[in-house]
mmCIF file of C-alpha atoms in Angstrom:
data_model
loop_
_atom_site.group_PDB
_atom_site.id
_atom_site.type_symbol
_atom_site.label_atom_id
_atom_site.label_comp_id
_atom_site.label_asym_id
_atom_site.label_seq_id
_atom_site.Cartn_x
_atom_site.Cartn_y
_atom_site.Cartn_z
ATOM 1 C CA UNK A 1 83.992 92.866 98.360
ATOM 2 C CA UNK A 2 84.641 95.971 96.532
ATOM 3 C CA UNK A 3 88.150 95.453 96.074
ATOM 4 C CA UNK A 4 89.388 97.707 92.937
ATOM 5 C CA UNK A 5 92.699 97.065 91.294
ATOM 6 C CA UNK A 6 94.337 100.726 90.845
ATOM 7 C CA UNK A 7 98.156 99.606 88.862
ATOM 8 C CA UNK A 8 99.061 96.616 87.964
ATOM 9 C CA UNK A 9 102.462 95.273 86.355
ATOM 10 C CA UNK A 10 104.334 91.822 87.141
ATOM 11 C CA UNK A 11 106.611 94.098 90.344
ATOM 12 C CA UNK A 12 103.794 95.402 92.210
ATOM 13 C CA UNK A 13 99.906 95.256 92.301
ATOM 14 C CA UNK A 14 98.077 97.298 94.217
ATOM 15 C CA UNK A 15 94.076 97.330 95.085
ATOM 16 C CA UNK A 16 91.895 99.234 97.414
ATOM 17 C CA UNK A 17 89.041 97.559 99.640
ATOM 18 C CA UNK A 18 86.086 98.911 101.496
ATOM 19 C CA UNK A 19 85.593 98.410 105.150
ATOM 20 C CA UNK A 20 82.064 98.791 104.774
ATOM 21 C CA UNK A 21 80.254 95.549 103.804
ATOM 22 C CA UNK A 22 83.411 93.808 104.751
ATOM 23 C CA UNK A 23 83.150 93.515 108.824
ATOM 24 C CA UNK A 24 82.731 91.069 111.462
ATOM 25 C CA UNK A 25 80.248 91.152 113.788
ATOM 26 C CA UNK A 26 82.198 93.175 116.377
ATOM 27 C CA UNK A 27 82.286 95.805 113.681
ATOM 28 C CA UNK A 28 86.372 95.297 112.318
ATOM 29 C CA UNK A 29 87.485 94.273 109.198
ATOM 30 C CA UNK A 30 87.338 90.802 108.517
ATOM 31 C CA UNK A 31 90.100 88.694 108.319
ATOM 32 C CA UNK A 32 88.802 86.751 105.500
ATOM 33 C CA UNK A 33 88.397 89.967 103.516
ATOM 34 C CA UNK A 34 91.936 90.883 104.275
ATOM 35 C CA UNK A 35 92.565 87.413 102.575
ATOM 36 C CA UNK A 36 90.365 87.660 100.025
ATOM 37 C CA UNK A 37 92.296 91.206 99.065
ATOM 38 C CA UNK A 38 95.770 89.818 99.282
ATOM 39 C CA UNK A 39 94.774 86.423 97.459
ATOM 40 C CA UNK A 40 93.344 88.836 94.958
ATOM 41 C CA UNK A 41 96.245 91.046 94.738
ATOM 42 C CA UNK A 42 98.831 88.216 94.459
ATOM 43 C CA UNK A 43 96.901 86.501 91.908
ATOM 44 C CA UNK A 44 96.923 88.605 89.709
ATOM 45 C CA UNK A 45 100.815 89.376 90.089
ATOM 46 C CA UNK A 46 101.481 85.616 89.843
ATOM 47 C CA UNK A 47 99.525 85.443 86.701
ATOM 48 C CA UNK A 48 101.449 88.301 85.114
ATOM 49 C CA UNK A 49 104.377 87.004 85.957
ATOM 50 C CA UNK A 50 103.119 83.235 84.451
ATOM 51 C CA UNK A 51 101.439 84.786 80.972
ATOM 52 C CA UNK A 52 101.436 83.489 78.330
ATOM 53 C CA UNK A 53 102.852 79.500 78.526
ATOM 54 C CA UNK A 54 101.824 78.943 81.874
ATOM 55 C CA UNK A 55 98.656 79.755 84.426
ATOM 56 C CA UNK A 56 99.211 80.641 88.622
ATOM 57 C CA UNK A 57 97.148 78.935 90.939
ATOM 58 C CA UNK A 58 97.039 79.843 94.326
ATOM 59 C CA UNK A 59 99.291 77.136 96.907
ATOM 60 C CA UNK A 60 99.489 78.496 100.367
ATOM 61 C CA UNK A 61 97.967 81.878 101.536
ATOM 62 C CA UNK A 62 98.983 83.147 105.259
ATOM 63 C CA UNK A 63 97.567 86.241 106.704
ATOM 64 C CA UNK A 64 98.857 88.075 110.202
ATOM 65 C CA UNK A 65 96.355 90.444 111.226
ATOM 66 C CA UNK A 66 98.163 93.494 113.338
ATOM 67 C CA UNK A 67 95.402 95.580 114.204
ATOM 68 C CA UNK A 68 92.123 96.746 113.229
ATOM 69 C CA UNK A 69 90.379 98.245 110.428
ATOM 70 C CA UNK A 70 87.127 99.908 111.465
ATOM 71 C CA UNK A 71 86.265 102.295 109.060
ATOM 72 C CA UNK A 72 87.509 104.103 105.451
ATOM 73 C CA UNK A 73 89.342 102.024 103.101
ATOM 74 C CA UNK A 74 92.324 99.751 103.060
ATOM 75 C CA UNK A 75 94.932 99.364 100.799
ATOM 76 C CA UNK A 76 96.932 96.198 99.767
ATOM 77 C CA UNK A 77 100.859 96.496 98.023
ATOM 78 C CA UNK A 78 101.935 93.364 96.870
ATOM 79 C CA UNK A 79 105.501 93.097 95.782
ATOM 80 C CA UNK A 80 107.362 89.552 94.666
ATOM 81 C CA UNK A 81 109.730 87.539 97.143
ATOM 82 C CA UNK A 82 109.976 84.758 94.832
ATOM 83 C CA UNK A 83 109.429 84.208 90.858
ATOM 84 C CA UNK A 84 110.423 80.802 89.959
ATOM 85 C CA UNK A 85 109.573 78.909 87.021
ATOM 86 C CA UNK A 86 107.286 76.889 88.811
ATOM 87 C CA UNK A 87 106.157 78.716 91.977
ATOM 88 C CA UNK A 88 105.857 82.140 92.901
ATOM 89 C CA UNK A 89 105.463 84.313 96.464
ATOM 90 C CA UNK A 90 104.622 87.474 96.831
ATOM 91 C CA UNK A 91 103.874 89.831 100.059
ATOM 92 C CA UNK A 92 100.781 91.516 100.172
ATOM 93 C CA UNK A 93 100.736 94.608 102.910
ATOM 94 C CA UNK A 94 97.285 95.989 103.699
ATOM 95 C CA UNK A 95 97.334 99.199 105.664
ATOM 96 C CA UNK A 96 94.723 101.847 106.614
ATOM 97 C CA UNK A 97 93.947 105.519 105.375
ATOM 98 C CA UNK A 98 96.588 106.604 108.108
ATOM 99 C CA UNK A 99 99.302 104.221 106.673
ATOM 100 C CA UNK A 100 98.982 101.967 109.470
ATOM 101 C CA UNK A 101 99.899 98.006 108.561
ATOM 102 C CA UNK A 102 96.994 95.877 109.399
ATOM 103 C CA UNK A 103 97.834 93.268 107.816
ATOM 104 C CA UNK A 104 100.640 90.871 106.374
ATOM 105 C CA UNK A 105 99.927 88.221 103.814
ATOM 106 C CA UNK A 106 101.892 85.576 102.132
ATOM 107 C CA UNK A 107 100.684 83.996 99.325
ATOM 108 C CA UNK A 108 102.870 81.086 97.425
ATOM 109 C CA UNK A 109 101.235 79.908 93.630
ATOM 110 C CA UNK A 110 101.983 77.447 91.759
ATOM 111 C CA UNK A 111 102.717 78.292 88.026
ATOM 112 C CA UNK A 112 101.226 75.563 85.726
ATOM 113 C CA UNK A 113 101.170 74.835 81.932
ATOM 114 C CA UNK A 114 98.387 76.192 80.309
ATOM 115 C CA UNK A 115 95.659 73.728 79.226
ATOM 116 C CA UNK A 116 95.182 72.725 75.483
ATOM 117 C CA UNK A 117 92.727 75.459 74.302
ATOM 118 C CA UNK A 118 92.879 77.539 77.870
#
């Protein structure tokens, strides 16, 4: 995927992802890669914001796709809406080089205890 994760702290993670490698046949981004970026991103947020008793795992992810992605590199901001003690939801925006939205995610975890030994 290529995704790289440039900051990271539990009030916003943000990553970059490729275009290339990452299309559909008709040559856009693909939507699963958008959701495989803001999963990624929101993930990791959750799991700061779980560390060190408990462990996020992913709940519900929903992804509107606004408009296409052809070429370059997109970027995904993922802020908190949510931090509970047992679920979090963040929003994940992906936009292009020219700071157009492409896409908007929503991704709920759930925030478990961490396993004996895990």
């Amino acid at each position: 995927m290529g995704i790289q994760v440039t900051s990271w702290d539990p009030d916003r993670v943000v990553g970059t992802m490729p275009v290339k490698g990452n299309r559909q046949p008709y040559g856009l981004l693909h939507g699963g890669a958008n959701a495989v970026l803001a999963e990624t991103l929101g993930s990791i947020a959750a799991g700061l914001h779980a560390m060190p008793e408990r462990v996020a795992v992913g709940l519900e992810l929903s992804c509107t796709h606004h408009r296409a992605a052809r070429d370059g590199v997109v970027t995904g901001v993922c802020v908190p809406l949510h931090r509970g003690r047992s679920t979090a939801t963040y929003e994940i925006v992906v936009t292009d080089e020219n700071g157009n939205r492409t896409c908007t995610a929503r991704l709920t975890c759930l925030l478990r205890e961490r396993p004996p030994g895990g």
